[in-house]
Coordinates of N, CA and C in Angstrom, one line a residue:
X1 N -57.2 -13.2 20.7 CA -56.6 -11.9 20.8 C -57.0 -10.9 19.7
X2 N -56.7 -11.5 18.4 CA -57.1 -10.6 17.1 C -58.5 -10.1 17.5
X3 N -59.5 -11.2 17.5 CA -61.0 -10.5 17.6 C -61.0 -9.7 18.6
X4 N -60.6 -9.8 19.9 CA -60.7 -8.9 20.7 C -60.0 -7.4 20.4
X5 N -58.9 -7.6 19.7 CA -58.4 -6.3 19.2 C -59.0 -5.6 18.2
X6 N -59.6 -6.3 17.6 CA -60.7 -5.8 16.2 C -61.6 -5.0 17.0
X7 N -62.4 -5.8 18.1 CA -63.9 -5.2 18.8 C -63.4 -4.0 19.5
X8 N -62.2 -4.1 20.2 CA -61.5 -2.7 21.0 C -61.2 -1.8 19.9
X9 N -60.7 -2.2 18.8 CA -60.8 -1.0 17.8 C -62.1 -0.3 17.2
X10 N -63.0 -1.2 17.0 CA -64.2 -0.5 16.6 C -64.8 0.4 17.7
X11 N -64.8 0.1 19.0 CA -65.5 0.6 20.1 C -64.7 1.7 20.7
X12 N -63.6 2.0 20.0 CA -62.6 3.1 20.7 C -63.3 4.3 20.7
X13 N -63.0 5.2 21.6 CA -63.5 6.6 21.9 C -63.3 7.3 20.6
X14 N -64.2 8.4 20.4 CA -64.2 9.1 19.0 C -63.0 10.0 19.3
X15 N -62.4 10.8 18.1 CA -61.4 11.6 18.2 C -62.2 13.0 18.5
X16 N -61.8 14.1 19.1 CA -62.6 15.3 19.3 C -63.0 16.0 18.0
X17 N -62.4 15.6 17.0 CA -63.0 16.4 15.9 C -64.4 15.8 15.2
X18 N -64.9 14.6 16.0 CA -65.7 13.9 15.7 C -67.1 14.3 16.6
X19 N -66.8 15.2 17.7 CA -67.7 15.3 18.7 C -69.2 16.1 18.1
X20 N -68.8 17.3 17.2 CA -69.9 18.1 16.6 C -70.9 17.3 15.9
X21 N -70.3 16.4 14.9 CA -71.1 15.4 14.3 C -71.8 14.4 15.0
X22 N -71.3 13.9 16.1 CA -72.1 13.0 16.9 C -73.0 13.6 17.6
X23 N -72.7 15.1 18.3 CA -73.9 15.5 18.8 C -75.1 15.8 18.0
X24 N -74.7 16.3 16.5 CA -75.9 16.6 15.6 C -76.8 15.2 15.7
X25 N -76.0 14.1 15.5 CA -76.7 13.0 15.3 C -77.9 12.7 16.6
X26 N -77.3 12.9 17.7 CA -78.0 12.8 18.8 C -79.2 13.7 19.0
X27 N -78.9 14.9 18.5 CA -80.2 15.8 18.6 C -81.0 15.5 17.7
X28 N -80.7 15.0 16.5 CA -81.6 14.8 15.4 C -82.3 13.4 15.9
X29 N -81.5 12.5 16.6 CA -82.4 11.4 17.2 C -83.5 11.8 18.3
X30 N -83.3 12.7 19.1 CA -84.3 13.2 20.1 C -85.3 14.1 19.4
X31 N -84.9 14.7 18.4 CA -85.8 15.5 17.8 C -87.0 14.7 17.0
X32 N -86.3 13.3 16.7 CA -87.5 12.6 16.0 C -88.6 12.1 17.0
X33 N -88.3 12.1 18.3 CA -89.6 11.9 19.0 C -90.6 12.9 19.0
X34 N -90.5 13.9 18.3 CA -91.7 15.0 18.0 C -92.0 15.0 16.7
X35 N -91.0 14.8 15.9 CA -91.3 14.8 14.5 C -91.5 13.6 13.6
X36 N -91.4 12.5 14.1 CA -91.5 11.3 13.7 C -90.5 10.2 13.5
X37 N -90.9 9.2 13.5 CA -89.8 7.8 13.5 C -88.6 7.9 12.5
X38 N -88.6 8.5 11.4 CA -87.8 8.4 10.3 C -86.7 9.1 10.7
X39 N -86.9 10.5 11.4 CA -86.0 11.3 11.9 C -85.1 10.7 13.1
X40 N -85.8 9.8 13.9 CA -85.1 8.8 15.0 C -84.2 7.9 14.3
X41 N -84.6 7.3 13.2 CA -83.8 6.4 12.2 C -82.5 7.0 11.8
X42 N -83.0 8.3 11.1 CA -81.8 8.9 10.6 C -80.8 9.5 11.6
X43 N -81.1 9.8 12.6 CA -80.2 10.3 13.6 C -79.5 9.3 14.4
X44 N -80.1 8.1 14.3 CA -79.4 6.9 15.1 C -78.4 6.3 14.2
X45 N -78.9 6.3 12.8 CA -77.7 5.8 11.8 C -76.5 6.8 11.5
X46 N -76.8 8.3 11.7 CA -75.6 9.0 11.4 C -74.8 8.9 12.7
X47 N -75.3 8.8 13.8 CA -74.4 9.0 15.2 C -73.5 7.7 15.1
X48 N -74.3 6.5 14.8 CA -73.4 5.3 15.0 C -72.4 5.6 13.8
X49 N -72.6 6.0 12.5 CA -71.6 6.0 11.5 C -70.4 7.0 12.1
X50 N -70.8 8.1 12.4 CA -69.7 9.1 13.3 C -69.1 8.5 14.2
X51 N -69.7 7.6 15.1 CA -68.9 7.2 16.0 C -68.0 6.0 15.6
X52 N -68.3 5.3 14.4 CA -67.4 4.5 13.8 C -66.4 5.1 13.0
X53 N -66.5 6.2 12.2 CA -65.8 6.9 11.4 C -64.5 7.6 12.2
X54 N -65.0 8.3 13.2 CA -64.0 8.9 14.0 C -63.5 8.3 15.2
X55 N -63.5 7.0 15.4 CA -63.0 5.9 16.0 C -61.6 6.3 16.2
X56 N -60.8 6.3 17.2 CA -59.4 6.7 17.7 C -58.8 5.5 18.6
X57 N -58.4 4.7 18.0 CA -57.9 3.5 18.9 C -56.4 3.8 19.4
X58 N -56.0 3.3 20.4 CA -54.5 3.3 21.1 C -53.8 2.6 19.7
X59 N -52.7 3.0 19.7 CA -51.7 2.2 18.8 C -50.1 2.2 19.7
X60 N -49.5 1.4 19.2 CA -48.4 0.9 20.0 C -47.1 0.7 18.9
X61 N -46.6 1.9 18.8 CA -45.1 1.9 17.9 C -44.1 0.7 18.2
X62 N -43.5 0.2 17.2 CA -42.4 -0.6 17.7 C -41.4 -0.1 18.5
X63 N -40.9 -0.7 19.5 CA -39.8 -0.2 20.6 C -38.6 -0.1 19.9
X64 N -38.4 0.4 18.7 CA -36.8 0.5 18.0 C -36.7 1.9 17.5
X65 N -35.3 2.4 17.2 CA -35.0 3.6 16.9 C -34.8 3.2 15.3
X66 N -34.8 4.5 14.6 CA -34.4 4.4 13.1 C -35.7 4.0 12.3
X67 N -36.8 3.9 13.1 CA -38.0 3.4 12.0 C -38.7 4.3 11.4
X68 N -39.5 4.5 10.1 CA -40.3 5.2 9.8 C -41.8 4.6 9.9
X69 N -42.6 4.9 10.5 CA -43.9 4.3 10.5 C -45.0 5.0 9.5
X70 N -45.9 4.0 9.3 CA -47.1 4.5 8.4 C -47.8 5.5 9.2
X71 N -48.0 7.0 8.6 CA -48.7 8.2 9.0 C -50.2 7.7 9.1
X72 N -50.8 6.7 8.6 CA -52.0 6.8 8.3 C -52.5 5.3 8.2
X73 N -53.8 4.9 8.5 CA -54.3 3.5 8.3 C -54.6 3.4 6.9
X74 N -54.8 2.6 6.0 CA -55.1 2.5 4.7 C -54.4 1.5 3.5
X75 N -54.8 1.4 2.5 CA -53.9 0.7 1.6 C -52.9 1.6 0.9
X76 N -51.8 1.0 0.6 CA -50.7 1.7 -0.4 C -51.2 1.9 -1.6
X77 N -51.4 3.1 -2.4 CA -51.7 2.9 -3.7 C -50.5 3.5 -4.7
X78 N -49.3 3.9 -4.0 CA -48.3 4.3 -5.0 C -46.9 4.1 -4.0
X79 N -45.7 3.8 -4.7 CA -44.6 3.7 -4.0 C -43.6 4.2 -5.3
X80 N -43.1 5.5 -5.2 CA -42.4 5.9 -6.5 C -41.6 7.3 -5.9
X81 N -40.7 7.4 -7.0 CA -39.9 8.5 -6.5 C -40.5 9.9 -6.8
X82 N -40.5 11.1 -6.1 CA -41.1 12.2 -6.4 C -40.5 13.2 -5.6
X83 N -40.8 14.3 -5.9 CA -40.1 15.7 -5.1 C -41.2 16.1 -4.3
X84 N -40.6 16.4 -2.7 CA -41.8 16.8 -2.0 C -42.0 18.0 -2.1
X85 N -43.5 18.4 -1.7 CA -44.1 19.7 -2.1 C -43.2 20.7 -1.8
X86 N -43.0 21.6 -2.7 CA -42.2 22.8 -2.9 C -42.3 23.6 -1.8
X87 N -43.6 23.8 -1.1 CA -43.9 24.9 -0.1 C -43.0 24.6 1.1
X88 N -42.8 23.1 1.2 CA -42.0 22.8 2.4 C -40.4 23.5 2.5
X89 N -40.1 23.9 1.4 CA -38.5 24.4 1.4 C -37.4 23.2 1.2
X90 N -37.9 22.0 1.3 CA -36.8 21.1 1.3 C -36.0 20.7 -0.1
X91 N -35.0 19.8 -0.2 CA -34.4 19.7 -1.5 C -35.4 19.1 -2.2
X92 N -35.2 19.8 -3.5 CA -36.0 19.3 -4.8 C -36.0 18.1 -5.5
X93 N -34.9 17.7 -4.9 CA -34.4 16.3 -5.7 C -35.6 15.0 -5.6
X94 N -35.9 14.0 -6.4 CA -36.7 13.2 -6.1 C -36.1 12.3 -4.9
X95 N -37.0 11.7 -4.3 CA -37.0 10.8 -3.0 C -38.3 10.0 -3.0
X96 N -38.1 8.8 -2.3 CA -39.4 8.0 -2.1 C -40.6 8.3 -1.6
X97 N -41.7 8.1 -2.4 CA -42.8 8.6 -1.8 C -44.0 7.3 -1.6
X98 N -44.5 7.2 -0.5 CA -45.3 6.3 -0.2 C -47.0 6.9 -0.1
X99 N -47.7 6.4 -0.7 CA -49.1 7.2 -0.7 C -50.0 6.1 -0.2
X100 N -50.8 6.6 0.9 CA -51.9 5.6 1.6 C -53.2 6.1 1.4
X101 N -54.1 5.3 0.7 CA -55.5 5.8 0.5 C -56.2 5.3 1.8
X102 N -57.1 6.4 2.4 CA -58.1 6.2 3.5 C -59.3 6.1 2.8
X103 N -59.9 4.9 3.0 CA -61.5 5.0 2.7 C -62.2 5.4 3.8
X104 N -63.5 5.5 3.8 CA -64.3 5.8 4.8 C -64.3 4.6 5.8
X105 N -64.0 3.6 5.7 CA -63.9 2.5 6.5 C -62.8 2.5 7.4
X106 N -61.6 3.1 7.0 CA -60.6 3.0 7.9 C -60.4 4.3 9.1
X107 N -59.5 4.1 10.0 CA -59.4 5.1 10.9 C -58.7 6.3 10.1
X108 N -59.2 7.4 10.8 CA -58.7 8.5 9.7 C -57.8 9.5 10.8
X109 N -57.3 9.1 11.6 CA -56.4 9.8 12.7 C -55.1 9.7 12.1
X110 N -54.4 10.7 11.9 CA -52.9 10.8 11.3 C -51.9 10.5 12.4
X111 N -51.0 10.0 12.3 CA -49.7 9.5 13.3 C -48.5 10.1 12.7
X112 N -47.4 10.3 13.6 CA -46.3 11.0 13.3 C -45.4 9.7 12.9
X113 N -44.7 9.7 11.8 CA -43.9 8.5 11.3 C -42.6 8.3 12.2
X114 N -42.1 9.4 12.7 CA -40.6 9.2 13.5 C -40.6 10.5 14.5
X115 N -39.8 10.0 15.7 CA -39.5 11.4 16.5 C -38.7 12.4 15.7
X116 N -38.9 13.6 16.3 CA -38.5 14.7 15.9 C -38.9 16.0 15.9
X117 N -38.7 17.0 15.2 CA -39.1 18.5 15.5 C -39.8 18.7 13.8
X118 N -41.1 19.5 14.1 CA -41.6 20.2 13.1 C -41.2 21.4 12.7
X119 N -40.7 21.1 11.5 CA -39.9 22.6 11.0 C -40.6 23.5 10.2
X120 N -41.8 23.0 9.5 CA -42.4 23.6 8.4 C -43.9 22.9 8.5
X121 N -44.8 23.8 8.3 CA -46.3 23.5 8.1 C -46.8 24.3 7.0
X122 N -47.4 23.9 5.9 CA -47.9 24.7 4.8 C -49.2 24.1 4.5
X123 N -50.1 24.9 4.0 CA -51.3 24.6 3.6 C -51.7 25.1 2.6
X124 N -52.1 24.3 1.6 CA -52.2 24.9 0.2 C -53.7 24.4 -0.4
X125 N -54.6 25.4 -0.8 CA -55.8 25.1 -1.3 C -55.5 24.4 -2.5
X126 N -56.7 23.7 -3.0 CA -56.8 22.9 -4.5 C -58.1 22.2 -4.7
X127 N -57.9 21.2 -5.4 CA -59.0 20.5 -5.9 C -59.6 19.4 -4.9
X128 N -60.6 18.7 -5.3 CA -61.2 17.5 -4.5 C -61.1 16.4 -5.5
X129 N -60.1 16.1 -6.0 CA -60.3 14.7 -6.8 C -60.1 13.5 -6.2
X130 N -60.7 12.4 -6.6 CA -60.6 11.0 -5.9 C -59.1 11.0 -5.6
X131 N -58.9 10.6 -3.9 CA -57.9 10.6 -3.5 C -56.9 9.3 -3.9
X132 N -57.7 8.6 -4.5 CA -57.0 7.2 -4.8 C -56.3 7.6 -6.3
X133 N -56.3 8.6 -6.9 CA -55.8 9.0 -8.3 C -54.2 9.6 -7.7
X134 N -53.1 9.3 -8.5 CA -52.0 9.7 -8.1 C -51.7 11.1 -8.3
X135 N -52.5 12.0 -9.4 CA -52.4 13.1 -9.5 C -53.0 14.0 -8.2
X136 N -53.6 13.3 -7.6 CA -54.4 14.0 -6.2 C -53.2 14.5 -5.1
X137 N -52.0 14.0 -5.3 CA -50.8 14.4 -4.6 C -50.6 15.7 -4.8
X138 N -50.7 16.2 -6.3 CA -50.4 17.4 -7.0 C -51.5 18.4 -7.0
X139 N -52.6 17.8 -7.2 CA -54.0 18.8 -7.6 C -54.8 19.0 -6.3
X140 N -54.8 18.2 -5.3 CA -55.7 18.4 -4.3 C -55.4 19.5 -3.1
X141 N -56.4 19.6 -2.6 CA -56.2 20.5 -1.3 C -55.2 19.5 -0.3
X142 N -54.3 20.2 0.3 CA -53.4 19.6 1.2 C -52.7 20.3 2.4
X143 N -52.3 19.6 3.2 CA -51.6 20.2 4.4 C -50.0 19.3 4.6
X144 N -49.2 20.1 4.4 CA -47.6 19.4 4.3 C -46.9 19.7 5.4
X145 N -46.4 18.8 6.3 CA -45.7 18.9 7.5 C -43.9 18.7 7.1
X146 N -43.1 19.3 7.4 CA -41.5 18.8 7.3 C -41.3 18.6 8.9
X147 N -40.4 17.5 8.9 CA -40.1 16.7 10.4 C -38.5 16.7 10.2
X148 N -37.7 17.2 11.1 CA -36.3 17.0 11.0 C -36.2 16.0 12.2
X149 N -35.4 14.9 11.8 CA -35.3 13.8 12.8 C -34.0 14.0 13.5
X150 N -33.6 13.4 14.7 CA -32.4 13.7 15.6 C -31.1 13.5 14.6
X151 N -31.1 12.4 13.7 CA -29.9 12.4 12.9 C -29.7 13.5 11.8
X152 N -30.6 14.4 11.7 CA -30.5 15.3 10.8 C -31.4 15.0 9.6
X153 N -31.9 13.7 9.4 CA -32.6 13.4 8.2 C -33.9 14.3 8.1
X154 N -34.7 14.5 7.3 CA -35.8 15.2 7.1 C -36.8 14.7 5.9
X155 N -38.0 14.6 6.7 CA -38.9 13.9 6.0 C -40.2 14.6 5.8
X156 N -41.1 14.2 4.8 CA -42.4 15.3 4.7 C -43.6 14.4 4.8
X157 N -44.6 14.6 5.3 CA -45.8 14.0 5.7 C -47.0 15.0 5.1
X158 N -47.9 14.7 4.2 CA -48.9 15.5 3.3 C -50.4 14.7 3.7
X159 N -51.1 15.7 4.4 CA -52.3 15.3 4.3 C -53.1 15.9 3.2
X160 N -53.9 15.0 2.7 CA -54.6 15.2 1.2 C -56.2 14.9 1.4
X161 N -56.7 15.9 1.0 CA -58.4 16.2 0.9 C -58.9 14.8 -0.2
X162 N -59.8 14.3 -0.1 CA -60.3 13.5 -1.2 C -61.8 14.2 -2.0
X163 N -62.3 13.2 -2.7 CA -63.5 13.6 -3.4 C -64.6 14.1 -2.5
X164 N -64.6 13.5 -1.2 CA -65.8 13.7 -0.2 C -65.2 14.6 0.9
X165 N -63.9 14.7 1.2 CA -63.4 15.3 2.4 C -63.1 16.7 2.0
X166 N -63.6 17.4 3.0 CA -63.6 18.9 2.8 C -62.9 19.6 4.1
X167 N -62.4 18.9 4.8 CA -61.7 19.2 6.0 C -60.4 18.7 6.5
X168 N -59.3 19.4 6.5 CA -57.9 18.6 7.0 C -57.8 19.5 8.4
X169 N -57.4 18.7 9.3 CA -57.2 19.3 10.7 C -55.8 18.6 11.1
X170 N -54.9 19.8 11.8 CA -53.6 19.4 12.0 C -53.4 20.0 13.4
X171 N -53.0 19.5 14.3 CA -52.8 19.6 15.9 C -51.6 20.0 16.3
X172 N -50.6 20.1 15.4 CA -49.2 20.5 15.9 C -48.8 21.5 15.2
X173 N -47.7 22.4 15.7 CA -47.1 23.4 15.1 C -45.8 23.7 14.7
X174 N -45.3 24.5 14.2 CA -43.9 24.6 13.8 C -43.0 24.7 15.1
X175 N -42.1 24.2 15.2 CA -41.3 24.2 16.6 C -41.7 23.0 17.4
X176 N -42.8 22.3 17.1 CA -43.2 21.2 18.3 C -42.4 19.9 18.3
X177 N -41.9 19.5 19.3 CA -41.3 18.2 19.1 C -42.3 17.1 19.2
X178 N -42.0 16.0 18.5 CA -43.1 15.3 18.1 C -42.1 13.7 18.5
X179 N -43.1 12.7 19.0 CA -42.8 11.4 19.2 C -43.5 10.3 18.0
X180 N -42.9 9.4 17.7 CA -43.2 8.3 16.8 C -44.5 8.0 17.2
X181 N -45.5 7.9 16.2 CA -46.9 7.2 16.8 C -47.9 8.3 17.4
X182 N -47.2 9.5 18.0 CA -48.2 10.7 18.2 C -49.4 11.0 17.3
X183 N -50.4 11.3 17.6 CA -51.4 12.0 16.7 C -51.0 13.3 16.3
X184 N -51.1 13.5 15.2 CA -50.9 15.0 14.8 C -52.0 15.6 14.2
X185 N -53.4 14.7 13.7 CA -54.3 15.5 13.0 C -55.4 14.4 12.5
X186 N -56.3 14.8 11.7 CA -57.2 13.9 11.2 C -58.0 14.5 9.8
X187 N -58.2 13.6 9.0 CA -58.8 14.4 7.8 C -60.2 13.7 7.6
X188 N -61.2 14.6 7.4 CA -62.7 13.7 7.5 C -63.1 13.4 6.2
X189 N -63.6 12.1 6.6 CA -64.0 11.0 5.2 C -62.8 10.7 4.3
X190 N -63.5 10.3 3.0 CA -62.2 9.6 2.5 C -61.1 10.7 1.9
X191 N -59.6 10.0 2.1 CA -58.6 11.1 2.0 C -57.5 10.1 1.7
X192 N -56.1 11.0 1.5 CA -54.9 10.3 1.3 C -53.9 10.8 2.3
X193 N -52.6 10.2 2.5 CA -51.8 10.6 3.3 C -50.3 10.1 2.4
X194 N -49.3 11.1 2.1 CA -48.2 10.6 1.6 C -47.1 11.0 2.5
X195 N -46.1 10.0 2.6 CA -44.9 10.1 3.3 C -43.6 10.2 2.3
X196 N -43.0 11.2 2.5 CA -41.8 11.4 1.7 C -40.5 10.6 2.6
X197 N -39.8 9.9 2.1 CA -38.5 9.3 2.9 C -37.6 10.3 2.7
X198 N -36.6 10.1 3.6 CA -35.4 11.0 3.4 C -34.5 10.5 2.3
X199 N -33.8 11.5 1.6 CA -33.1 11.1 0.3 C -32.1 9.8 0.8
X200 N -32.0 8.9 -0.3 CA -31.3 7.9 -0.2 C -31.8 6.4 0.6
X201 N -33.1 6.9 1.2 CA -33.7 5.9 1.7 C -34.7 5.1 1.1
X202 N -34.8 3.6 1.1 CA -35.9 3.0 0.2 C -36.9 2.6 1.3
X203 N -38.1 2.4 0.8 CA -39.1 1.7 1.1 C -39.1 0.3 1.1
X204 N -39.7 -0.3 2.4 CA -39.7 -1.5 2.9 C -41.2 -2.2 2.5
X205 N -42.2 -1.2 1.8 CA -43.5 -1.6 1.6 C -44.0 -1.5 -0.2
X206 N -44.9 -2.1 -0.5 CA -45.2 -2.3 -1.8 C -46.8 -1.8 -2.1
X207 N -47.1 -1.5 -3.2 CA -48.4 -1.3 -3.4 C -49.3 -2.4 -3.1
X208 N -50.5 -2.0 -2.7 CA -51.4 -3.0 -2.2 C -51.5 -3.4 -0.6
X209 N -50.3 -3.1 -0.2 CA -50.4 -3.6 1.3 C -51.0 -2.6 2.3
X210 N -51.8 -3.2 3.1 CA -52.3 -2.5 4.4 C -51.7 -1.9 5.3
X211 N -51.8 -0.7 5.4 CA -51.0 0.2 6.6 C -52.0 0.4 7.9
X212 N -51.2 0.1 9.0 CA -51.9 0.5 10.4 C -51.2 1.7 11.0
X213 N -51.7 3.1 11.1 CA -51.0 4.1 11.4 C -50.2 4.0 12.8
X214 N -49.0 4.4 12.9 CA -48.4 4.5 14.0 C -47.6 3.0 14.3
X215 N -47.9 1.9 13.6 CA -47.6 0.7 13.8 C -46.5 -0.1 12.7
X216 N -47.0 0.1 11.4 CA -46.5 -0.6 10.3 C -45.1 0.3 9.9
X217 N -44.2 -0.7 10.0 CA -42.8 0.1 9.4 C -42.8 0.2 7.9
X218 N -42.6 1.3 7.5 CA -42.4 1.7 6.0 C -41.0 1.8 5.5
X219 N -40.2 2.3 6.5 CA -38.7 2.2 6.0 C -37.9 2.0 7.5
X220 N -36.8 1.8 7.3 CA -35.7 1.7 8.4 C -34.5 2.3 8.0
X221 N -34.3 3.6 8.8 CA -33.1 4.4 8.4 C -31.7 3.8 8.6
X222 N -31.5 3.0 9.6 CA -30.2 2.6 10.1 C -30.0 1.5 9.2
X223 N -30.8 0.6 8.6 CA -30.6 -0.4 7.9 C -30.4 0.0 6.2
X224 N -31.0 1.2 5.7 CA -30.9 1.8 4.6 C -29.5 2.4 4.6
X225 N -28.9 3.0 5.7 CA -28.0 3.9 5.7 C -26.7 2.7 5.6
X226 N -26.8 1.4 6.3 CA -25.8 0.6 6.5 C -25.9 -0.1 4.8
X227 N -26.7 -0.3 4.4 CA -26.7 -1.0 3.0 C -26.2 0.2 2.1
X228 N -26.5 1.4 2.1 CA -26.0 2.4 1.0 C -24.4 2.5 1.5
X229 N -24.0 2.4 2.5 CA -22.4 2.7 2.8 C -21.9 1.3 2.3
X230 N -22.4 0.0 2.2 CA -21.7 -1.1 1.9 C -21.6 -1.0 0.2

């Protein structure tokens, strides 16, 4: 079953954001019949890479309430207290931040961590440092979203450009209701996604863990609230 899931994930249909790149590769492949075999191979390799990079497999969020899910595939590179981006207008006190680094081999479609309403979206220009560096959260170009959960908690998700990434796409708007596991955007090529937990909620993951966007549980609100009250 695991092998079947891996194969279906690799062969998943591409995200719409990848269509222009895939078409460019196919055009180059066709032009190769007129201009030489080297262009055929270049177009073929580029097309296959884009089909793989922009793959958009279906994900199945856990059927439980009060969970915060991974907003992206990749490896956790930082778990530490930090203030959310000031442009979101959230409280400035430190809260737990989980940073996920996406290599070019990871699925790059971003997923909503929890059901709620988008209250703020703020885009900020910046640098293009390696997304694996912790200072990328502050220095790099980013798109930040604030989400208010049904119980009043507020979380922040930040799409961060990387060394190669030059394009952050976000498909939701302020005021939109969202459901845990929904797609909300994509970052082209290597990048990073940060999740800021509600104040008083601790993460259940550690640095080095591998995340599956829309499925891996990063925190549990009810569990943390009960533990805090105790």
